[in-house]
Amino acid sequence: MRRNRLAALALTISAIAIPLIARQATPAPKGTPSPGADHHDRQPQDIFKVLPLGGGVHALFGRGGNIGFFVGPDAVLVVDSQFKDIAPGIVEQIRKVSDKPIKFLLNTHHHGDHVGGNEIFKQFAMIVAHDNVRRRMLSSPADIQRDYPAMIENAKKAGNEQMVKNLSDQLEWAKKVRVEEIPAPIMTFDSELRIYIGDETIQVWHLPPAHTDGDSVVYFEKARVLHMGDDLFNKVIPFIDVKSGGSVKGYLAALDRVLGRVPADAKVIPGHGEITDVGGLKSFRQYIADLLDAAQKAKAAGKSKEDFLNEVDLPAYKDYDGYKTRFKANAGSAYDEAR
Ligand SMILES: [Zn+2]
């Protein structure tokens, strides 16, 4: 039951999300070589790499969305919690850097690879996020019961036994869980929030719908470090969760808003991929712009969605993680939104 809950949180999102998140929920087996590995297939020795970024801000790489944490004189603030099973290990890593109390956990959005560890953190930290993060986490049992039976049938038809099992486990969880057991944020905001720790100001900005409709980014003003959540996949093809209110065009709006606010020398923690800078933000914006451009041209030429998806190709991004698995889904969403 407890394990199911973890797995369920990892999968508590839309149908399209499942392949991505299901992969994230499974650690790479020991010693498995990972040629052309997806960014989630980190080898055990790479789990829990901590990288100081200056000004008390650190990046922590594990098995889900990248974590950021800030060590102040009297408190630690953490951004995202990955998965429940590795959350105790995450806390242990933070403890190696500071023994100050972990007082705050910010969730950048509701996906299981960013909130799965909430259950561990809620024992000592105030969990804070945008209104829609709480709303989507609490509605997940109902959403799963509505969407998963059809998905299980599809997985059966496709002969994907692992998927059938994963989805069936989640459905079982959704039928049994009490909503009050879900470790959702207990403090939410609708636009912006600032938290003051020592002489650092931590700004949290809700952005236009991009990855989901509950996305926030976190800016550490004095340290000049920005945590983008999944509004930035660095050299990784994004997952655009349209079912959870995400939008390809919205990604442009969100990225433009961020680019208009952060200083040119800011360090940037992406939701997935390696640490980058404002240049990395701009490269990712270019990917979204190129994707929309291709979709718009196809639509203007009267091409059907099917024809567009058969031929669409953006060679400049072929070496990005997830090009084979997520690019076509991105292109389909871009076509739907193109005019
Ligand atoms: Zn996500």
mmCIF file of C-alpha atoms and ligand atoms in Angstrom:
data_model
loop_
_atom_site.group_PDB
_atom_site.id
_atom_site.type_symbol
_atom_site.label_atom_id
_atom_site.label_comp_id
_atom_site.label_asym_id
_atom_site.label_seq_id
_atom_site.Cartn_x
_atom_site.Cartn_y
_atom_site.Cartn_z
ATOM 1 C CA MET A 1 0.000 0.000 0.000
ATOM 2 C CA ARG A 2 2.682 2.496 0.955
ATOM 3 C CA ARG A 3 4.768 1.593 -2.058
ATOM 4 C CA ASN A 4 1.702 1.870 -4.237
ATOM 5 C CA ARG A 5 1.144 5.360 -2.986
ATOM 6 C CA LEU A 6 4.625 6.374 -3.953
ATOM 7 C CA ALA A 7 4.281 4.829 -7.353
ATOM 8 C CA ALA A 8 0.878 6.377 -7.674
ATOM 9 C CA LEU A 9 2.184 9.844 -7.020
ATOM 10 C CA ALA A 10 4.875 9.214 -9.554
ATOM 11 C CA LEU A 11 2.162 8.400 -12.033
ATOM 12 C CA THR A 12 -0.497 10.780 -10.880
ATOM 13 C CA ILE A 13 -0.731 12.752 -14.053
ATOM 14 C CA SER A 14 -2.220 12.588 -17.463
ATOM 15 C CA ALA A 15 -2.246 9.681 -19.840
ATOM 16 C CA ILE A 16 0.503 11.102 -22.009
ATOM 17 C CA ALA A 17 2.738 11.550 -19.017
ATOM 18 C CA ILE A 18 2.766 7.918 -18.114
ATOM 19 C CA PRO A 19 5.593 6.634 -20.294
ATOM 20 C CA LEU A 20 7.895 9.406 -19.134
ATOM 21 C CA ILE A 21 7.057 9.251 -15.472
ATOM 22 C CA ALA A 22 6.932 5.467 -15.324
ATOM 23 C CA ARG A 23 10.530 5.464 -16.531
ATOM 24 C CA GLN A 24 11.455 7.991 -13.896
ATOM 25 C CA ALA A 25 9.981 5.818 -11.183
ATOM 26 C CA THR A 26 12.317 2.965 -12.019
ATOM 27 C CA PRO A 27 15.941 3.299 -10.984
ATOM 28 C CA ALA A 28 18.565 2.023 -13.392
ATOM 29 C CA PRO A 29 19.624 -1.461 -12.317
ATOM 30 C CA LYS A 30 23.114 -1.673 -10.875
ATOM 31 C CA GLY A 31 25.841 -1.962 -13.457
ATOM 32 C CA THR A 32 23.540 -1.563 -16.423
ATOM 33 C CA PRO A 33 25.336 0.256 -19.214
ATOM 34 C CA SER A 34 23.293 3.118 -20.549
ATOM 35 C CA PRO A 35 24.259 3.890 -24.124
ATOM 36 C CA GLY A 36 22.177 6.808 -25.333
ATOM 37 C CA ALA A 37 20.480 6.708 -21.980
ATOM 38 C CA ASP A 38 17.606 8.950 -21.163
ATOM 39 C CA HIS A 39 18.470 11.503 -18.512
ATOM 40 C CA HIS A 40 16.451 9.589 -15.957
ATOM 41 C CA ASP A 41 18.548 6.465 -16.206
ATOM 42 C CA ARG A 42 21.248 7.788 -13.945
ATOM 43 C CA GLN A 43 23.741 5.236 -12.714
ATOM 44 C CA PRO A 44 23.739 4.602 -8.950
ATOM 45 C CA GLN A 45 27.032 6.447 -8.479
ATOM 46 C CA ASP A 46 25.435 9.537 -10.023
ATOM 47 C CA ILE A 47 22.444 9.543 -7.731
ATOM 48 C CA PHE A 48 22.741 12.371 -5.205
ATOM 49 C CA LYS A 49 25.306 14.564 -6.810
ATOM 50 C CA VAL A 50 25.332 17.911 -4.957
ATOM 51 C CA LEU A 51 26.655 20.979 -6.744
ATOM 52 C CA PRO A 52 27.171 24.278 -4.852
ATOM 53 C CA LEU A 53 26.198 27.246 -7.038
ATOM 54 C CA GLY A 54 27.229 30.065 -4.698
ATOM 55 C CA GLY A 55 25.319 32.228 -2.230
ATOM 56 C CA GLY A 56 24.136 29.185 -0.280
ATOM 57 C CA VAL A 57 22.230 27.692 -3.230
ATOM 58 C CA HIS A 58 22.916 24.101 -4.276
ATOM 59 C CA ALA A 59 21.660 21.829 -7.016
ATOM 60 C CA LEU A 60 20.993 18.206 -6.113
ATOM 61 C CA PHE A 61 20.695 15.627 -8.861
ATOM 62 C CA GLY A 62 18.920 12.399 -8.095
ATOM 63 C CA ARG A 63 16.408 10.364 -10.029
ATOM 64 C CA GLY A 64 13.577 12.764 -10.859
ATOM 65 C CA GLY A 65 13.331 16.491 -11.442
ATOM 66 C CA ASN A 66 16.440 18.355 -10.324
ATOM 67 C CA ILE A 67 16.318 19.671 -6.768
ATOM 68 C CA GLY A 68 17.570 23.039 -5.580
ATOM 69 C CA PHE A 69 18.188 23.904 -1.956
ATOM 70 C CA PHE A 70 19.201 27.051 -0.138
ATOM 71 C CA VAL A 71 21.043 27.070 3.167
ATOM 72 C CA GLY A 72 20.359 30.174 5.237
ATOM 73 C CA PRO A 73 21.596 31.112 8.711
ATOM 74 C CA ASP A 74 18.595 29.569 10.447
ATOM 75 C CA ALA A 75 16.700 27.532 7.866
ATOM 76 C CA VAL A 76 16.979 25.453 4.729
ATOM 77 C CA LEU A 77 14.555 25.807 1.820
ATOM 78 C CA VAL A 78 14.208 23.009 -0.734
ATOM 79 C CA VAL A 79 12.770 23.148 -4.266
ATOM 80 C CA ASP A 80 11.043 19.881 -5.309
ATOM 81 C CA SER A 81 11.218 16.457 -3.666
ATOM 82 C CA GLN A 82 11.657 13.803 -6.409
ATOM 83 C CA PHE A 83 10.357 10.401 -5.219
ATOM 84 C CA LYS A 84 9.336 9.133 -1.816
ATOM 85 C CA ASP A 85 11.711 6.178 -1.809
ATOM 86 C CA ILE A 86 14.763 8.395 -2.313
ATOM 87 C CA ALA A 87 13.534 11.397 -0.290
ATOM 88 C CA PRO A 88 15.255 10.162 2.920
ATOM 89 C CA GLY A 89 18.506 10.007 0.915
ATOM 90 C CA ILE A 90 17.887 13.541 -0.338
ATOM 91 C CA VAL A 91 17.443 14.765 3.232
ATOM 92 C CA GLU A 92 20.665 12.973 4.191
ATOM 93 C CA GLN A 93 22.561 14.789 1.427
ATOM 94 C CA ILE A 94 21.208 18.154 2.577
ATOM 95 C CA ARG A 95 22.204 17.256 6.148
ATOM 96 C CA LYS A 96 25.802 16.815 4.957
ATOM 97 C CA VAL A 97 25.764 20.486 3.931
ATOM 98 C CA SER A 98 23.756 21.941 6.820
ATOM 99 C CA ASP A 99 22.121 20.858 10.057
ATOM 100 C CA LYS A 100 19.715 23.830 10.039
ATOM 101 C CA PRO A 101 16.046 22.859 10.015
ATOM 102 C CA ILE A 102 14.482 22.238 6.606
ATOM 103 C CA LYS A 103 11.597 24.647 7.030
ATOM 104 C CA PHE A 104 10.219 25.035 3.503
ATOM 105 C CA LEU A 105 9.601 22.817 0.506
ATOM 106 C CA LEU A 106 8.515 24.512 -2.716
ATOM 107 C CA ASN A 107 6.939 22.376 -5.468
ATOM 108 C CA THR A 108 7.461 23.766 -8.985
ATOM 109 C CA HIS A 109 4.463 21.738 -10.293
ATOM 110 C CA HIS A 110 2.418 18.636 -9.456
ATOM 111 C CA HIS A 111 4.222 15.849 -11.379
ATOM 112 C CA GLY A 112 5.242 12.774 -9.411
ATOM 113 C CA ASP A 113 8.969 13.162 -10.079
ATOM 114 C CA HIS A 114 8.842 16.578 -8.327
ATOM 115 C CA VAL A 115 6.361 15.958 -5.481
ATOM 116 C CA GLY A 116 6.824 12.238 -4.778
ATOM 117 C CA GLY A 117 8.988 12.973 -1.722
ATOM 118 C CA ASN A 118 6.464 15.383 -0.184
ATOM 119 C CA GLU A 119 5.297 12.727 2.240
ATOM 120 C CA ILE A 120 8.752 12.660 3.839
ATOM 121 C CA PHE A 121 9.258 16.448 3.801
ATOM 122 C CA LYS A 122 5.810 17.270 5.218
ATOM 123 C CA GLN A 123 6.888 15.813 8.546
ATOM 124 C CA PHE A 124 9.105 18.849 9.151
ATOM 125 C CA ALA A 125 8.653 21.371 6.325
ATOM 126 C CA MET A 126 5.921 23.739 5.210
ATOM 127 C CA ILE A 127 5.006 22.692 1.655
ATOM 128 C CA VAL A 128 4.256 25.639 -0.612
ATOM 129 C CA ALA A 129 3.148 25.772 -4.269
ATOM 130 C CA HIS A 130 0.803 27.382 -6.764
ATOM 131 C CA ASP A 131 -2.940 26.808 -6.218
ATOM 132 C CA ASN A 132 -3.138 24.420 -9.196
ATOM 133 C CA VAL A 133 -0.472 22.112 -7.769
ATOM 134 C CA ARG A 134 -2.648 21.409 -4.744
ATOM 135 C CA ARG A 135 -5.789 21.188 -6.871
ATOM 136 C CA ARG A 136 -4.242 18.689 -9.309
ATOM 137 C CA MET A 137 -2.685 16.544 -6.581
ATOM 138 C CA LEU A 138 -5.986 16.295 -4.724
ATOM 139 C CA SER A 139 -8.018 15.499 -7.837
ATOM 140 C CA SER A 140 -5.629 12.758 -8.948
ATOM 141 C CA PRO A 141 -7.591 9.779 -7.520
ATOM 142 C CA ALA A 142 -10.703 10.891 -9.423
ATOM 143 C CA ASP A 143 -8.679 11.634 -12.574
ATOM 144 C CA ILE A 144 -7.048 8.208 -12.485
ATOM 145 C CA GLN A 145 -10.367 6.420 -12.020
ATOM 146 C CA ARG A 146 -11.748 8.333 -14.987
ATOM 147 C CA ASP A 147 -8.767 7.941 -17.371
ATOM 148 C CA TYR A 148 -6.933 4.751 -16.509
ATOM 149 C CA PRO A 149 -9.425 2.000 -17.386
ATOM 150 C CA ALA A 150 -9.233 3.005 -21.080
ATOM 151 C CA MET A 151 -5.445 3.340 -20.861
ATOM 152 C CA ILE A 152 -5.173 -0.137 -19.356
ATOM 153 C CA GLU A 153 -7.192 -1.507 -22.276
ATOM 154 C CA ASN A 154 -4.865 0.234 -24.740
ATOM 155 C CA ALA A 155 -1.785 -1.099 -22.973
ATOM 156 C CA LYS A 156 -3.290 -4.609 -23.078
ATOM 157 C CA LYS A 157 -3.902 -4.281 -26.815
ATOM 158 C CA ALA A 158 -0.316 -3.088 -27.280
ATOM 159 C CA GLY A 159 0.930 -6.081 -25.266
ATOM 160 C CA ASN A 160 2.757 -3.803 -22.819
ATOM 161 C CA GLU A 161 2.520 -5.907 -19.673
ATOM 162 C CA GLN A 162 4.667 -3.614 -17.545
ATOM 163 C CA MET A 163 2.430 -0.687 -18.396
ATOM 164 C CA VAL A 164 -0.705 -2.721 -17.655
ATOM 165 C CA LYS A 165 0.699 -3.559 -14.232
ATOM 166 C CA ASN A 166 1.806 0.000 -13.466
ATOM 167 C CA LEU A 167 -1.529 1.467 -14.473
ATOM 168 C CA SER A 168 -3.505 -1.213 -12.647
ATOM 169 C CA ASP A 169 -1.530 -0.544 -9.466
ATOM 170 C CA GLN A 170 -2.314 3.157 -9.742
ATOM 171 C CA LEU A 171 -5.977 2.440 -10.333
ATOM 172 C CA GLU A 172 -6.044 0.280 -7.204
ATOM 173 C CA TRP A 173 -4.369 3.083 -5.262
ATOM 174 C CA ALA A 174 -6.824 5.657 -6.597
ATOM 175 C CA LYS A 175 -9.790 3.553 -5.494
ATOM 176 C CA LYS A 176 -8.464 3.148 -1.961
ATOM 177 C CA VAL A 177 -6.656 6.385 -1.110
ATOM 178 C CA ARG A 178 -8.258 8.986 1.105
ATOM 179 C CA VAL A 179 -7.773 12.439 -0.363
ATOM 180 C CA GLU A 180 -6.574 13.796 2.986
ATOM 181 C CA GLU A 181 -3.630 11.349 2.835
ATOM 182 C CA ILE A 182 -2.190 13.024 -0.260
ATOM 183 C CA PRO A 183 0.784 15.203 0.790
ATOM 184 C CA ALA A 184 -0.282 18.274 -1.167
ATOM 185 C CA PRO A 185 1.041 21.775 -0.447
ATOM 186 C CA ILE A 186 -0.658 23.298 2.584
ATOM 187 C CA MET A 187 0.163 26.881 1.651
ATOM 188 C CA THR A 188 -0.644 28.049 -1.868
ATOM 189 C CA PHE A 189 -0.508 31.274 -3.858
ATOM 190 C CA ASP A 190 -1.960 32.465 -7.147
ATOM 191 C CA SER A 191 0.649 34.777 -8.612
ATOM 192 C CA GLU A 192 3.869 35.446 -6.731
ATOM 193 C CA LEU A 193 5.406 34.802 -3.368
ATOM 194 C CA ARG A 194 8.537 35.925 -1.558
ATOM 195 C CA ILE A 195 10.267 34.117 1.292
ATOM 196 C CA TYR A 196 13.000 35.836 3.317
ATOM 197 C CA ILE A 197 15.743 33.764 4.898
ATOM 198 C CA GLY A 198 18.751 35.594 6.326
ATOM 199 C CA ASP A 199 19.695 38.207 3.739
ATOM 200 C CA GLU A 200 18.375 36.173 0.804
ATOM 201 C CA THR A 201 15.053 36.876 -0.893
ATOM 202 C CA ILE A 202 13.517 33.864 -2.582
ATOM 203 C CA GLN A 203 11.054 34.892 -5.269
ATOM 204 C CA VAL A 204 8.503 32.403 -6.571
ATOM 205 C CA TRP A 205 6.800 33.336 -9.837
ATOM 206 C CA HIS A 206 3.809 31.543 -11.299
ATOM 207 C CA LEU A 207 4.133 31.605 -15.095
ATOM 208 C CA PRO A 208 1.706 31.349 -18.016
ATOM 209 C CA PRO A 209 0.622 27.725 -18.698
ATOM 210 C CA ALA A 210 3.600 25.913 -20.256
ATOM 211 C CA HIS A 211 4.594 22.510 -18.846
ATOM 212 C CA THR A 212 1.341 22.507 -16.806
ATOM 213 C CA ASP A 213 -1.000 25.233 -15.572
ATOM 214 C CA GLY A 214 0.616 25.210 -12.142
ATOM 215 C CA ASP A 215 4.226 25.983 -13.052
ATOM 216 C CA SER A 216 6.390 28.167 -10.848
ATOM 217 C CA VAL A 217 10.034 29.111 -11.052
ATOM 218 C CA VAL A 218 12.137 30.094 -8.058
ATOM 219 C CA TYR A 219 14.644 32.938 -8.146
ATOM 220 C CA PHE A 220 17.270 33.396 -5.440
ATOM 221 C CA GLU A 221 17.834 37.103 -5.733
ATOM 222 C CA LYS A 222 21.162 37.581 -3.974
ATOM 223 C CA ALA A 223 22.719 34.335 -5.211
ATOM 224 C CA ARG A 224 21.432 35.071 -8.731
ATOM 225 C CA VAL A 225 20.328 31.481 -9.202
ATOM 226 C CA LEU A 226 17.097 30.504 -10.938
ATOM 227 C CA HIS A 227 15.332 27.136 -10.545
ATOM 228 C CA MET A 228 13.128 26.674 -13.621
ATOM 229 C CA GLY A 229 11.252 23.497 -12.687
ATOM 230 C CA ASP A 230 10.015 21.828 -15.869
ATOM 231 C CA ASP A 231 9.627 25.144 -17.661
ATOM 232 C CA LEU A 232 13.164 24.328 -18.741
ATOM 233 C CA PHE A 233 14.418 21.006 -20.068
ATOM 234 C CA ASN A 234 18.083 21.638 -20.831
ATOM 235 C CA LYS A 235 19.117 19.819 -24.025
ATOM 236 C CA VAL A 236 16.246 17.448 -23.319
ATOM 237 C CA ILE A 237 13.022 17.249 -25.337
ATOM 238 C CA PRO A 238 10.309 18.432 -22.944
ATOM 239 C CA PHE A 239 7.126 16.731 -21.925
ATOM 240 C CA ILE A 240 4.301 19.209 -22.514
ATOM 241 C CA ASP A 241 1.395 18.152 -20.315
ATOM 242 C CA VAL A 242 -1.499 19.562 -22.309
ATOM 243 C CA LYS A 243 -3.973 17.485 -20.277
ATOM 244 C CA SER A 244 -2.804 19.355 -17.179
ATOM 245 C CA GLY A 245 -3.225 22.740 -18.840
ATOM 246 C CA GLY A 246 0.216 22.900 -20.498
ATOM 247 C CA SER A 247 0.767 24.668 -23.814
ATOM 248 C CA VAL A 248 3.465 24.951 -26.477
ATOM 249 C CA LYS A 249 2.706 28.620 -27.092
ATOM 250 C CA GLY A 250 2.515 29.107 -23.358
ATOM 251 C CA TYR A 251 6.107 27.898 -23.093
ATOM 252 C CA LEU A 252 7.163 30.868 -25.244
ATOM 253 C CA ALA A 253 5.223 33.280 -23.060
ATOM 254 C CA ALA A 254 6.630 31.745 -19.878
ATOM 255 C CA LEU A 255 10.218 31.771 -21.122
ATOM 256 C CA ASP A 256 9.900 35.351 -22.367
ATOM 257 C CA ARG A 257 8.618 36.461 -19.007
ATOM 258 C CA VAL A 258 11.575 34.837 -17.254
ATOM 259 C CA LEU A 259 14.081 36.205 -19.782
ATOM 260 C CA GLY A 260 12.687 39.667 -19.135
ATOM 261 C CA ARG A 261 13.292 39.392 -15.414
ATOM 262 C CA VAL A 262 16.535 37.563 -14.700
ATOM 263 C CA PRO A 263 19.987 39.148 -14.965
ATOM 264 C CA ALA A 264 22.194 37.999 -17.845
ATOM 265 C CA ASP A 265 24.670 36.320 -15.478
ATOM 266 C CA ALA A 266 22.130 34.181 -13.584
ATOM 267 C CA LYS A 267 22.887 30.496 -13.075
ATOM 268 C CA VAL A 268 19.991 28.273 -14.067
ATOM 269 C CA ILE A 269 18.838 24.923 -12.641
ATOM 270 C CA PRO A 270 16.566 23.180 -15.183
ATOM 271 C CA GLY A 271 13.877 20.675 -14.189
ATOM 272 C CA HIS A 272 15.764 18.106 -16.241
ATOM 273 C CA GLY A 273 19.253 18.211 -17.705
ATOM 274 C CA GLU A 274 22.459 19.829 -16.527
ATOM 275 C CA ILE A 275 22.982 23.252 -14.911
ATOM 276 C CA THR A 276 22.964 26.037 -17.458
ATOM 277 C CA ASP A 277 22.639 29.801 -17.844
ATOM 278 C CA VAL A 278 20.533 32.375 -19.673
ATOM 279 C CA GLY A 279 22.009 31.032 -22.925
ATOM 280 C CA GLY A 280 20.473 27.646 -22.090
ATOM 281 C CA LEU A 281 17.092 29.309 -21.557
ATOM 282 C CA LYS A 282 17.392 30.965 -24.953
ATOM 283 C CA SER A 283 18.354 27.702 -26.686
ATOM 284 C CA PHE A 284 15.313 25.998 -25.224
ATOM 285 C CA ARG A 285 13.117 28.910 -26.291
ATOM 286 C CA GLN A 286 14.539 28.464 -29.802
ATOM 287 C CA TYR A 287 13.499 24.795 -29.796
ATOM 288 C CA ILE A 288 9.920 25.746 -28.902
ATOM 289 C CA ALA A 289 9.916 28.527 -31.519
ATOM 290 C CA ASP A 290 11.246 26.165 -34.229
ATOM 291 C CA LEU A 291 8.658 23.552 -33.300
ATOM 292 C CA LEU A 292 5.792 26.045 -33.541
ATOM 293 C CA ASP A 293 7.208 27.439 -36.770
ATOM 294 C CA ALA A 294 7.277 23.977 -38.383
ATOM 295 C CA ALA A 295 3.689 23.314 -37.269
ATOM 296 C CA GLN A 296 2.474 26.700 -38.495
ATOM 297 C CA LYS A 297 4.075 26.205 -41.922
ATOM 298 C CA ALA A 298 2.522 22.750 -42.270
ATOM 299 C CA LYS A 299 -0.896 24.068 -41.358
ATOM 300 C CA ALA A 300 -0.542 27.016 -43.732
ATOM 301 C CA ALA A 301 0.347 24.530 -46.501
ATOM 302 C CA GLY A 302 -2.860 22.628 -45.761
ATOM 303 C CA LYS A 303 -1.132 19.525 -44.406
ATOM 304 C CA SER A 304 -3.088 17.151 -42.211
ATOM 305 C CA LYS A 305 -1.841 16.458 -38.692
ATOM 306 C CA GLU A 306 -1.040 12.895 -39.730
ATOM 307 C CA ASP A 307 1.082 14.009 -42.692
ATOM 308 C CA PHE A 308 2.824 16.611 -40.555
ATOM 309 C CA LEU A 309 3.680 14.061 -37.870
ATOM 310 C CA ASN A 310 4.970 11.613 -40.466
ATOM 311 C CA GLU A 311 7.449 14.044 -41.931
ATOM 312 C CA VAL A 312 8.293 16.547 -39.175
ATOM 313 C CA ASP A 313 11.939 16.547 -38.195
ATOM 314 C CA LEU A 314 14.124 19.142 -36.479
ATOM 315 C CA PRO A 315 17.664 17.843 -37.041
ATOM 316 C CA ALA A 316 19.206 20.524 -34.827
ATOM 317 C CA TYR A 317 17.664 18.811 -31.795
ATOM 318 C CA LYS A 318 18.250 15.178 -32.711
ATOM 319 C CA ASP A 319 20.891 14.676 -30.038
ATOM 320 C CA TYR A 320 18.599 15.915 -27.272
ATOM 321 C CA ASP A 321 17.478 13.242 -24.814
ATOM 322 C CA GLY A 322 13.959 12.113 -25.616
ATOM 323 C CA TYR A 323 13.956 13.098 -29.300
ATOM 324 C CA LYS A 324 12.806 9.609 -30.243
ATOM 325 C CA THR A 325 10.248 9.281 -27.460
ATOM 326 C CA ARG A 326 8.753 12.745 -26.946
ATOM 327 C CA PHE A 327 9.387 14.843 -30.040
ATOM 328 C CA LYS A 328 6.345 13.639 -32.007
ATOM 329 C CA ALA A 329 4.078 14.351 -29.045
ATOM 330 C CA ASN A 330 5.517 17.892 -28.883
ATOM 331 C CA ALA A 331 4.916 18.269 -32.618
ATOM 332 C CA GLY A 332 1.330 17.046 -32.309
ATOM 333 C CA SER A 333 0.620 19.610 -29.582
ATOM 334 C CA ALA A 334 2.272 22.335 -31.669
ATOM 335 C CA TYR A 335 0.068 21.413 -34.652
ATOM 336 C CA ASP A 336 -3.051 21.569 -32.495
ATOM 337 C CA GLU A 337 -2.096 25.045 -31.303
ATOM 338 C CA ALA A 338 -0.827 26.411 -34.632
ATOM 339 C CA ARG A 339 -3.020 28.706 -36.644
HETATM 340 ZN ZN ZN B 1 7.041 17.718 -14.947
#
